[in-house]
Amino acid sequence: MNIQKNLDNAVLTLTLQGRLDAITAPLLSEVVENELTGVKKLILDFGFVEYVSSAGLRVILTAQDIMDEQGEMKVIRVNETVMEIFDITGLVDLLTIE
């Protein structure tokens, strides 16, 4: 998993690449836990994400909970495979997906 970060005027865009699974979810978790202070809008760019496991879903939900308190979060460029995972797990009803 590669995570590219871009912070611009309290908008943090995280462009993720690879698999978001039990092995790589801690990398995203570390960013979510340590780098959202002062962020008003979080954008998760899933354009290069191949797969999301339950560990990855847990981190996404944690990020959503944090951003519900301090701003907003969007998930963008979700491919068909990941969208199916979001749909099956009910995350499509909890996340803003564009």
mmCIF file of N, CA, C and O in Angstrom:
data_model
loop_
_atom_site.group_PDB
_atom_site.id
_atom_site.type_symbol
_atom_site.label_atom_id
_atom_site.label_comp_id
_atom_site.label_asym_id
_atom_site.label_seq_id
_atom_site.Cartn_x
_atom_site.Cartn_y
_atom_site.Cartn_z
ATOM 1 N N MET A 1 0.853 -1.178 0.000
ATOM 2 C CA MET A 1 0.000 0.000 0.000
ATOM 3 C C MET A 1 0.892 1.231 0.000
ATOM 4 O O MET A 1 1.796 1.360 0.821
ATOM 5 N N ASN A 2 0.607 2.103 -0.910
ATOM 6 C CA ASN A 2 1.281 3.385 -0.988
ATOM 7 C C ASN A 2 0.240 4.459 -0.691
ATOM 8 O O ASN A 2 -0.871 4.399 -1.218
ATOM 9 N N ILE A 3 0.581 5.419 0.143
ATOM 10 C CA ILE A 3 -0.325 6.508 0.491
ATOM 11 C C ILE A 3 0.350 7.825 0.143
ATOM 12 O O ILE A 3 1.386 8.165 0.709
ATOM 13 N N GLN A 4 -0.250 8.561 -0.775
ATOM 14 C CA GLN A 4 0.251 9.886 -1.138
ATOM 15 C C GLN A 4 -0.648 10.910 -0.450
ATOM 16 O O GLN A 4 -1.876 10.832 -0.550
ATOM 17 N N LYS A 5 -0.040 11.853 0.256
ATOM 18 C CA LYS A 5 -0.783 12.853 1.022
ATOM 19 C C LYS A 5 -0.642 14.228 0.386
ATOM 20 O O LYS A 5 0.455 14.608 -0.026
ATOM 21 N N ASN A 6 -1.759 14.955 0.343
ATOM 22 C CA ASN A 6 -1.738 16.326 -0.146
ATOM 23 C C ASN A 6 -2.655 17.161 0.751
ATOM 24 O O ASN A 6 -3.872 16.942 0.768
ATOM 25 N N LEU A 7 -2.074 18.085 1.499
ATOM 26 C CA LEU A 7 -2.837 18.963 2.380
ATOM 27 C C LEU A 7 -2.869 20.354 1.778
ATOM 28 O O LEU A 7 -1.827 20.943 1.500
ATOM 29 N N ASP A 8 -4.073 20.877 1.576
ATOM 30 C CA ASP A 8 -4.245 22.201 0.979
ATOM 31 C C ASP A 8 -5.427 22.894 1.641
ATOM 32 O O ASP A 8 -6.576 22.481 1.456
ATOM 33 N N ASN A 9 -5.152 23.927 2.430
ATOM 34 C CA ASN A 9 -6.209 24.708 3.090
ATOM 35 C C ASN A 9 -7.192 23.842 3.860
ATOM 36 O O ASN A 9 -8.399 23.914 3.645
ATOM 37 N N ALA A 10 -6.708 23.012 4.759
ATOM 38 C CA ALA A 10 -7.511 22.148 5.631
ATOM 39 C C ALA A 10 -8.248 21.050 4.874
ATOM 40 O O ALA A 10 -9.156 20.420 5.397
ATOM 41 N N VAL A 11 -7.856 20.797 3.619
ATOM 42 C CA VAL A 11 -8.389 19.676 2.839
ATOM 43 C C VAL A 11 -7.245 18.689 2.637
ATOM 44 O O VAL A 11 -6.240 19.011 2.010
ATOM 45 N N LEU A 12 -7.408 17.499 3.194
ATOM 46 C CA LEU A 12 -6.396 16.457 3.067
ATOM 47 C C LEU A 12 -6.893 15.404 2.082
ATOM 48 O O LEU A 12 -7.952 14.822 2.276
ATOM 49 N N THR A 13 -6.114 15.219 1.028
ATOM 50 C CA THR A 13 -6.414 14.167 0.055
ATOM 51 C C THR A 13 -5.398 13.052 0.242
ATOM 52 O O THR A 13 -4.198 13.295 0.215
ATOM 53 N N LEU A 14 -5.909 11.847 0.451
ATOM 54 C CA LEU A 14 -5.069 10.669 0.558
ATOM 55 C C LEU A 14 -5.327 9.811 -0.667
ATOM 56 O O LEU A 14 -6.434 9.299 -0.846
ATOM 57 N N THR A 15 -4.322 9.673 -1.508
ATOM 58 C CA THR A 15 -4.428 8.821 -2.680
ATOM 59 C C THR A 15 -3.800 7.483 -2.329
ATOM 60 O O THR A 15 -2.609 7.406 -2.030
ATOM 61 N N LEU A 16 -4.625 6.465 -2.333
ATOM 62 C CA LEU A 16 -4.191 5.135 -1.920
ATOM 63 C C LEU A 16 -3.918 4.276 -3.147
ATOM 64 O O LEU A 16 -4.623 4.377 -4.149
ATOM 65 N N GLN A 17 -2.916 3.422 -3.025
ATOM 66 C CA GLN A 17 -2.571 2.528 -4.128
ATOM 67 C C GLN A 17 -2.249 1.151 -3.573
ATOM 68 O O GLN A 17 -1.438 1.023 -2.655
ATOM 69 N N GLY A 18 -2.906 0.115 -4.113
ATOM 70 C CA GLY A 18 -2.646 -1.255 -3.696
ATOM 71 C C GLY A 18 -3.823 -1.869 -2.977
ATOM 72 O O GLY A 18 -4.970 -1.519 -3.224
ATOM 73 N N ARG A 19 -3.524 -2.769 -2.068
ATOM 74 C CA ARG A 19 -4.543 -3.486 -1.298
ATOM 75 C C ARG A 19 -4.632 -2.876 0.098
ATOM 76 O O ARG A 19 -3.615 -2.666 0.748
ATOM 77 N N LEU A 20 -5.854 -2.645 0.548
ATOM 78 C CA LEU A 20 -6.087 -2.160 1.903
ATOM 79 C C LEU A 20 -6.589 -3.361 2.711
ATOM 80 O O LEU A 20 -7.779 -3.664 2.726
ATOM 81 N N ASP A 21 -5.651 -4.064 3.330
ATOM 82 C CA ASP A 21 -5.977 -5.306 4.025
ATOM 83 C C ASP A 21 -5.335 -5.310 5.416
ATOM 84 O O ASP A 21 -4.846 -4.282 5.879
ATOM 85 N N ALA A 22 -5.344 -6.461 6.064
ATOM 86 C CA ALA A 22 -4.833 -6.556 7.434
ATOM 87 C C ALA A 22 -3.365 -6.154 7.544
ATOM 88 O O ALA A 22 -2.931 -5.633 8.571
ATOM 89 N N ILE A 23 -2.617 -6.368 6.493
ATOM 90 C CA ILE A 23 -1.196 -6.023 6.513
ATOM 91 C C ILE A 23 -0.977 -4.525 6.308
ATOM 92 O O ILE A 23 -0.125 -3.921 6.947
ATOM 93 N N THR A 24 -1.770 -3.913 5.435
ATOM 94 C CA THR A 24 -1.537 -2.509 5.084
ATOM 95 C C THR A 24 -2.452 -1.520 5.812
ATOM 96 O O THR A 24 -2.136 -0.333 5.867
ATOM 97 N N ALA A 25 -3.553 -1.987 6.391
ATOM 98 C CA ALA A 25 -4.475 -1.090 7.091
ATOM 99 C C ALA A 25 -3.792 -0.276 8.194
ATOM 100 O O ALA A 25 -4.137 0.894 8.387
ATOM 101 N N PRO A 26 -2.818 -0.843 8.930
ATOM 102 C CA PRO A 26 -2.142 -0.032 9.954
ATOM 103 C C PRO A 26 -1.446 1.219 9.389
ATOM 104 O O PRO A 26 -1.335 2.225 10.088
ATOM 105 N N LEU A 27 -1.010 1.171 8.141
ATOM 106 C CA LEU A 27 -0.404 2.365 7.525
ATOM 107 C C LEU A 27 -1.423 3.486 7.405
ATOM 108 O O LEU A 27 -1.141 4.646 7.749
ATOM 109 N N LEU A 28 -2.615 3.156 6.932
ATOM 110 C CA LEU A 28 -3.669 4.167 6.820
ATOM 111 C C LEU A 28 -4.155 4.578 8.198
ATOM 112 O O LEU A 28 -4.416 5.758 8.439
ATOM 113 N N SER A 29 -4.241 3.628 9.103
ATOM 114 C CA SER A 29 -4.673 3.932 10.465
ATOM 115 C C SER A 29 -3.752 4.958 11.120
ATOM 116 O O SER A 29 -4.213 5.875 11.806
ATOM 117 N N GLU A 30 -2.464 4.814 10.901
ATOM 118 C CA GLU A 30 -1.496 5.757 11.464
ATOM 119 C C GLU A 30 -1.741 7.174 10.939
ATOM 120 O O GLU A 30 -1.696 8.144 11.691
ATOM 121 N N VAL A 31 -2.017 7.303 9.658
ATOM 122 C CA VAL A 31 -2.315 8.611 9.072
ATOM 123 C C VAL A 31 -3.601 9.170 9.678
ATOM 124 O O VAL A 31 -3.664 10.335 10.082
ATOM 125 N N VAL A 32 -4.637 8.330 9.764
ATOM 126 C CA VAL A 32 -5.929 8.766 10.311
ATOM 127 C C VAL A 32 -5.774 9.215 11.760
ATOM 128 O O VAL A 32 -6.328 10.242 12.159
ATOM 129 N N GLU A 33 -5.014 8.494 12.543
ATOM 130 C CA GLU A 33 -4.858 8.818 13.957
ATOM 131 C C GLU A 33 -3.976 10.041 14.198
ATOM 132 O O GLU A 33 -4.147 10.740 15.200
ATOM 133 N N ASN A 34 -3.033 10.308 13.289
ATOM 134 C CA ASN A 34 -2.025 11.339 13.561
ATOM 135 C C ASN A 34 -2.089 12.586 12.689
ATOM 136 O O ASN A 34 -1.435 13.580 13.017
ATOM 137 N N GLU A 35 -2.819 12.548 11.590
ATOM 138 C CA GLU A 35 -2.715 13.665 10.656
ATOM 139 C C GLU A 35 -4.036 14.338 10.304
ATOM 140 O O GLU A 35 -4.102 15.092 9.343
ATOM 141 N N LEU A 36 -5.092 14.092 11.075
ATOM 142 C CA LEU A 36 -6.373 14.724 10.769
ATOM 143 C C LEU A 36 -6.655 15.964 11.613
ATOM 144 O O LEU A 36 -7.669 16.621 11.408
ATOM 145 N N THR A 37 -5.761 16.303 12.521
ATOM 146 C CA THR A 37 -5.948 17.498 13.336
ATOM 147 C C THR A 37 -6.020 18.725 12.439
ATOM 148 O O THR A 37 -5.124 18.972 11.626
ATOM 149 N N GLY A 38 -7.095 19.472 12.575
ATOM 150 C CA GLY A 38 -7.269 20.693 11.787
ATOM 151 C C GLY A 38 -7.808 20.475 10.386
ATOM 152 O O GLY A 38 -8.086 21.427 9.668
ATOM 153 N N VAL A 39 -7.989 19.222 9.991
ATOM 154 C CA VAL A 39 -8.515 18.926 8.656
ATOM 155 C C VAL A 39 -10.030 19.091 8.680
ATOM 156 O O VAL A 39 -10.713 18.544 9.547
ATOM 157 N N LYS A 40 -10.556 19.849 7.743
ATOM 158 C CA LYS A 40 -12.001 20.077 7.636
ATOM 159 C C LYS A 40 -12.647 19.174 6.590
ATOM 160 O O LYS A 40 -13.841 18.911 6.645
ATOM 161 N N LYS A 41 -11.838 18.718 5.645
ATOM 162 C CA LYS A 41 -12.353 17.836 4.597
ATOM 163 C C LYS A 41 -11.292 16.785 4.286
ATOM 164 O O LYS A 41 -10.148 17.124 4.023
ATOM 165 N N LEU A 42 -11.703 15.522 4.342
ATOM 166 C CA LEU A 42 -10.823 14.413 4.013
ATOM 167 C C LEU A 42 -11.344 13.758 2.742
ATOM 168 O O LEU A 42 -12.520 13.406 2.657
ATOM 169 N N ILE A 43 -10.464 13.613 1.774
ATOM 170 C CA ILE A 43 -10.805 12.937 0.528
ATOM 171 C C ILE A 43 -9.938 11.689 0.430
ATOM 172 O O ILE A 43 -8.711 11.778 0.456
ATOM 173 N N LEU A 44 -10.587 10.543 0.345
ATOM 174 C CA LEU A 44 -9.882 9.284 0.136
ATOM 175 C C LEU A 44 -10.024 8.918 -1.335
ATOM 176 O O LEU A 44 -11.126 8.624 -1.798
ATOM 177 N N ASP A 45 -8.934 8.962 -2.059
ATOM 178 C CA ASP A 45 -8.927 8.642 -3.487
ATOM 179 C C ASP A 45 -8.601 7.159 -3.640
ATOM 180 O O ASP A 45 -7.489 6.722 -3.405
ATOM 181 N N PHE A 46 -9.607 6.385 -4.048
ATOM 182 C CA PHE A 46 -9.476 4.941 -4.191
ATOM 183 C C PHE A 46 -9.231 4.521 -5.631
ATOM 184 O O PHE A 46 -9.427 3.367 -5.990
ATOM 185 N N GLY A 47 -8.787 5.436 -6.482
ATOM 186 C CA GLY A 47 -8.587 5.148 -7.893
ATOM 187 C C GLY A 47 -7.626 4.016 -8.180
ATOM 188 O O GLY A 47 -7.708 3.376 -9.227
ATOM 189 N N PHE A 48 -6.723 3.748 -7.240
ATOM 190 C CA PHE A 48 -5.718 2.701 -7.447
ATOM 191 C C PHE A 48 -5.794 1.607 -6.384
ATOM 192 O O PHE A 48 -4.834 0.877 -6.176
ATOM 193 N N VAL A 49 -6.936 1.517 -5.699
ATOM 194 C CA VAL A 49 -7.122 0.488 -4.673
ATOM 195 C C VAL A 49 -7.736 -0.747 -5.329
ATOM 196 O O VAL A 49 -8.774 -0.670 -5.980
ATOM 197 N N GLU A 50 -7.083 -1.873 -5.131
ATOM 198 C CA GLU A 50 -7.500 -3.130 -5.759
ATOM 199 C C GLU A 50 -8.476 -3.924 -4.900
ATOM 200 O O GLU A 50 -9.304 -4.674 -5.419
ATOM 201 N N TYR A 51 -8.351 -3.794 -3.587
ATOM 202 C CA TYR A 51 -9.117 -4.644 -2.670
ATOM 203 C C TYR A 51 -9.163 -3.985 -1.300
ATOM 204 O O TYR A 51 -8.213 -3.327 -0.888
ATOM 205 N N VAL A 52 -10.275 -4.204 -0.576
ATOM 206 C CA VAL A 52 -10.407 -3.718 0.797
ATOM 207 C C VAL A 52 -10.923 -4.861 1.662
ATOM 208 O O VAL A 52 -11.957 -5.461 1.358
ATOM 209 N N SER A 53 -10.196 -5.175 2.738
ATOM 210 C CA SER A 53 -10.622 -6.223 3.678
ATOM 211 C C SER A 53 -11.377 -5.584 4.839
ATOM 212 O O SER A 53 -11.508 -4.363 4.927
ATOM 213 N N SER A 54 -11.816 -6.417 5.776
ATOM 214 C CA SER A 54 -12.518 -5.904 6.952
ATOM 215 C C SER A 54 -11.628 -4.978 7.779
ATOM 216 O O SER A 54 -12.103 -3.996 8.349
ATOM 217 N N ALA A 55 -10.330 -5.255 7.818
ATOM 218 C CA ALA A 55 -9.400 -4.368 8.541
ATOM 219 C C ALA A 55 -9.370 -2.988 7.880
ATOM 220 O O ALA A 55 -9.342 -1.960 8.561
ATOM 221 N N GLY A 56 -9.367 -2.955 6.565
ATOM 222 C CA GLY A 56 -9.406 -1.687 5.836
ATOM 223 C C GLY A 56 -10.712 -0.950 6.053
ATOM 224 O O GLY A 56 -10.734 0.272 6.229
ATOM 225 N N LEU A 57 -11.822 -1.696 6.055
ATOM 226 C CA LEU A 57 -13.130 -1.082 6.293
ATOM 227 C C LEU A 57 -13.184 -0.433 7.668
ATOM 228 O O LEU A 57 -13.737 0.661 7.831
ATOM 229 N N ARG A 58 -12.581 -1.079 8.631
ATOM 230 C CA ARG A 58 -12.553 -0.547 10.000
ATOM 231 C C ARG A 58 -11.829 0.801 10.047
ATOM 232 O O ARG A 58 -12.280 1.745 10.703
ATOM 233 N N VAL A 59 -10.726 0.927 9.337
ATOM 234 C CA VAL A 59 -9.984 2.196 9.303
ATOM 235 C C VAL A 59 -10.809 3.273 8.601
ATOM 236 O O VAL A 59 -10.837 4.425 9.042
ATOM 237 N N ILE A 60 -11.471 2.911 7.531
ATOM 238 C CA ILE A 60 -12.322 3.876 6.818
ATOM 239 C C ILE A 60 -13.427 4.381 7.737
ATOM 240 O O ILE A 60 -13.708 5.579 7.784
ATOM 241 N N LEU A 61 -14.035 3.473 8.494
ATOM 242 C CA LEU A 61 -15.093 3.886 9.432
ATOM 243 C C LEU A 61 -14.549 4.769 10.553
ATOM 244 O O LEU A 61 -15.207 5.721 10.975
ATOM 245 N N THR A 62 -13.353 4.479 11.011
ATOM 246 C CA THR A 62 -12.716 5.325 12.025
ATOM 247 C C THR A 62 -12.500 6.729 11.477
ATOM 248 O O THR A 62 -12.787 7.729 12.157
ATOM 249 N N ALA A 63 -12.010 6.817 10.249
ATOM 250 C CA ALA A 63 -11.808 8.122 9.616
ATOM 251 C C ALA A 63 -13.136 8.855 9.489
ATOM 252 O O ALA A 63 -13.217 10.069 9.740
ATOM 253 N N GLN A 64 -14.187 8.130 9.103
ATOM 254 C CA GLN A 64 -15.509 8.753 8.969
ATOM 255 C C GLN A 64 -15.987 9.303 10.308
ATOM 256 O O GLN A 64 -16.514 10.407 10.386
ATOM 257 N N ASP A 65 -15.811 8.527 11.380
ATOM 258 C CA ASP A 65 -16.212 8.978 12.716
ATOM 259 C C ASP A 65 -15.478 10.261 13.112
ATOM 260 O O ASP A 65 -16.084 11.198 13.641
ATOM 261 N N ILE A 66 -14.185 10.303 12.858
ATOM 262 C CA ILE A 66 -13.401 11.495 13.183
ATOM 263 C C ILE A 66 -13.889 12.694 12.369
ATOM 264 O O ILE A 66 -14.097 13.785 12.904
ATOM 265 N N MET A 67 -14.085 12.474 11.081
ATOM 266 C CA MET A 67 -14.485 13.587 10.220
ATOM 267 C C MET A 67 -15.931 14.017 10.464
ATOM 268 O O MET A 67 -16.268 15.175 10.233
ATOM 269 N N ASP A 68 -16.775 13.135 10.968
ATOM 270 C CA ASP A 68 -18.134 13.542 11.359
ATOM 271 C C ASP A 68 -18.081 14.600 12.451
ATOM 272 O O ASP A 68 -18.939 15.473 12.524
ATOM 273 N N GLU A 69 -17.042 14.529 13.291
ATOM 274 C CA GLU A 69 -16.880 15.486 14.388
ATOM 275 C C GLU A 69 -16.293 16.818 13.932
ATOM 276 O O GLU A 69 -16.572 17.852 14.525
ATOM 277 N N GLN A 70 -15.464 16.801 12.878
ATOM 278 C CA GLN A 70 -14.722 18.025 12.541
ATOM 279 C C GLN A 70 -14.886 18.507 11.112
ATOM 280 O O GLN A 70 -14.290 19.508 10.741
ATOM 281 N N GLY A 71 -15.680 17.819 10.309
ATOM 282 C CA GLY A 71 -15.851 18.274 8.927
ATOM 283 C C GLY A 71 -16.572 17.246 8.088
ATOM 284 O O GLY A 71 -17.607 16.734 8.493
ATOM 285 N N GLU A 72 -15.985 16.928 6.950
ATOM 286 C CA GLU A 72 -16.620 15.971 6.050
ATOM 287 C C GLU A 72 -15.578 15.063 5.417
ATOM 288 O O GLU A 72 -14.391 15.374 5.394
ATOM 289 N N MET A 73 -16.060 13.925 4.902
ATOM 290 C CA MET A 73 -15.185 12.977 4.240
ATOM 291 C C MET A 73 -15.867 12.474 2.983
ATOM 292 O O MET A 73 -17.073 12.238 2.978
ATOM 293 N N LYS A 74 -15.067 12.339 1.920
ATOM 294 C CA LYS A 74 -15.559 11.775 0.665
ATOM 295 C C LYS A 74 -14.612 10.679 0.217
ATOM 296 O O LYS A 74 -13.404 10.768 0.415
ATOM 297 N N VAL A 75 -15.177 9.656 -0.390
ATOM 298 C CA VAL A 75 -14.397 8.595 -1.016
ATOM 299 C C VAL A 75 -14.639 8.725 -2.516
ATOM 300 O O VAL A 75 -15.789 8.749 -2.955
ATOM 301 N N ILE A 76 -13.564 8.857 -3.276
ATOM 302 C CA ILE A 76 -13.725 9.099 -4.709
ATOM 303 C C ILE A 76 -13.033 8.003 -5.526
ATOM 304 O O ILE A 76 -12.175 7.298 -5.030
ATOM 305 N N ARG A 77 -13.434 7.922 -6.785
ATOM 306 C CA ARG A 77 -12.840 7.038 -7.791
ATOM 307 C C ARG A 77 -12.783 5.571 -7.339
ATOM 308 O O ARG A 77 -11.768 4.904 -7.451
ATOM 309 N N VAL A 78 -13.917 5.084 -6.838
ATOM 310 C CA VAL A 78 -14.006 3.709 -6.348
ATOM 311 C C VAL A 78 -14.302 2.784 -7.527
ATOM 312 O O VAL A 78 -15.256 3.000 -8.273
ATOM 313 N N ASN A 79 -13.488 1.736 -7.671
ATOM 314 C CA ASN A 79 -13.716 0.798 -8.772
ATOM 315 C C ASN A 79 -14.863 -0.157 -8.436
ATOM 316 O O ASN A 79 -15.367 -0.189 -7.311
ATOM 317 N N GLU A 80 -15.252 -0.940 -9.417
ATOM 318 C CA GLU A 80 -16.398 -1.835 -9.278
ATOM 319 C C GLU A 80 -16.204 -2.876 -8.173
ATOM 320 O O GLU A 80 -17.132 -3.154 -7.411
ATOM 321 N N THR A 81 -15.022 -3.427 -8.066
ATOM 322 C CA THR A 81 -14.738 -4.458 -7.061
ATOM 323 C C THR A 81 -14.879 -3.896 -5.650
ATOM 324 O O THR A 81 -15.539 -4.497 -4.788
ATOM 325 N N VAL A 82 -14.272 -2.747 -5.408
ATOM 326 C CA VAL A 82 -14.345 -2.128 -4.075
ATOM 327 C C VAL A 82 -15.757 -1.633 -3.799
ATOM 328 O O VAL A 82 -16.252 -1.766 -2.675
ATOM 329 N N MET A 83 -16.443 -1.116 -4.808
ATOM 330 C CA MET A 83 -17.825 -0.657 -4.618
ATOM 331 C C MET A 83 -18.720 -1.821 -4.204
ATOM 332 O O MET A 83 -19.609 -1.654 -3.362
ATOM 333 N N GLU A 84 -18.472 -2.986 -4.753
ATOM 334 C CA GLU A 84 -19.247 -4.168 -4.366
ATOM 335 C C GLU A 84 -19.018 -4.498 -2.889
ATOM 336 O O GLU A 84 -19.961 -4.841 -2.167
ATOM 337 N N ILE A 85 -17.786 -4.370 -2.426
ATOM 338 C CA ILE A 85 -17.480 -4.596 -1.004
ATOM 339 C C ILE A 85 -18.212 -3.561 -0.149
ATOM 340 O O ILE A 85 -18.820 -3.910 0.876
ATOM 341 N N PHE A 86 -18.171 -2.304 -0.556
ATOM 342 C CA PHE A 86 -18.886 -1.251 0.177
ATOM 343 C C PHE A 86 -20.385 -1.531 0.202
ATOM 344 O O PHE A 86 -21.060 -1.301 1.204
ATOM 345 N N ASP A 87 -20.914 -2.026 -0.906
ATOM 346 C CA ASP A 87 -22.340 -2.312 -1.016
ATOM 347 C C ASP A 87 -22.732 -3.479 -0.110
ATOM 348 O O ASP A 87 -23.692 -3.384 0.663
ATOM 349 N N ILE A 88 -21.995 -4.566 -0.175
ATOM 350 C CA ILE A 88 -22.300 -5.764 0.622
ATOM 351 C C ILE A 88 -22.237 -5.464 2.114
ATOM 352 O O ILE A 88 -23.045 -5.968 2.892
ATOM 353 N N THR A 89 -21.282 -4.643 2.515
ATOM 354 C CA THR A 89 -21.099 -4.341 3.941
ATOM 355 C C THR A 89 -21.981 -3.197 4.435
ATOM 356 O O THR A 89 -21.995 -2.902 5.623
ATOM 357 N N GLY A 90 -22.694 -2.545 3.545
ATOM 358 C CA GLY A 90 -23.563 -1.448 3.940
ATOM 359 C C GLY A 90 -22.869 -0.105 4.044
ATOM 360 O O GLY A 90 -23.488 0.885 4.443
ATOM 361 N N LEU A 91 -21.601 -0.043 3.693
ATOM 362 C CA LEU A 91 -20.878 1.221 3.786
ATOM 363 C C LEU A 91 -21.371 2.261 2.782
ATOM 364 O O LEU A 91 -21.165 3.450 3.000
ATOM 365 N N VAL A 92 -22.026 1.821 1.730
ATOM 366 C CA VAL A 92 -22.544 2.794 0.758
ATOM 367 C C VAL A 92 -23.552 3.727 1.426
ATOM 368 O O VAL A 92 -23.738 4.861 0.982
ATOM 369 N N ASP A 93 -24.197 3.258 2.519
ATOM 370 C CA ASP A 93 -25.159 4.088 3.225
ATOM 371 C C ASP A 93 -24.501 5.001 4.250
ATOM 372 O O ASP A 93 -25.126 5.954 4.724
ATOM 373 N N LEU A 94 -23.255 4.731 4.609
ATOM 374 C CA LEU A 94 -22.565 5.504 5.634
ATOM 375 C C LEU A 94 -21.553 6.489 5.086
ATOM 376 O O LEU A 94 -21.214 7.463 5.753
ATOM 377 N N LEU A 95 -21.051 6.226 3.878
ATOM 378 C CA LEU A 95 -20.004 7.040 3.284
ATOM 379 C C LEU A 95 -20.551 7.920 2.165
ATOM 380 O O LEU A 95 -21.537 7.553 1.524
ATOM 381 N N THR A 96 -19.897 9.031 1.934
ATOM 382 C CA THR A 96 -20.170 9.833 0.743
ATOM 383 C C THR A 96 -19.198 9.340 -0.323
ATOM 384 O O THR A 96 -17.988 9.499 -0.197
ATOM 385 N N ILE A 97 -19.748 8.703 -1.357
ATOM 386 C CA ILE A 97 -18.934 8.109 -2.409
ATOM 387 C C ILE A 97 -19.262 8.810 -3.712
ATOM 388 O O ILE A 97 -20.413 8.909 -4.111
ATOM 389 N N GLU A 98 -18.216 9.306 -4.357
ATOM 390 C CA GLU A 98 -18.406 10.002 -5.636
ATOM 391 C C GLU A 98 -17.610 9.314 -6.724
ATOM 392 O O GLU A 98 -16.586 8.747 -6.497
#
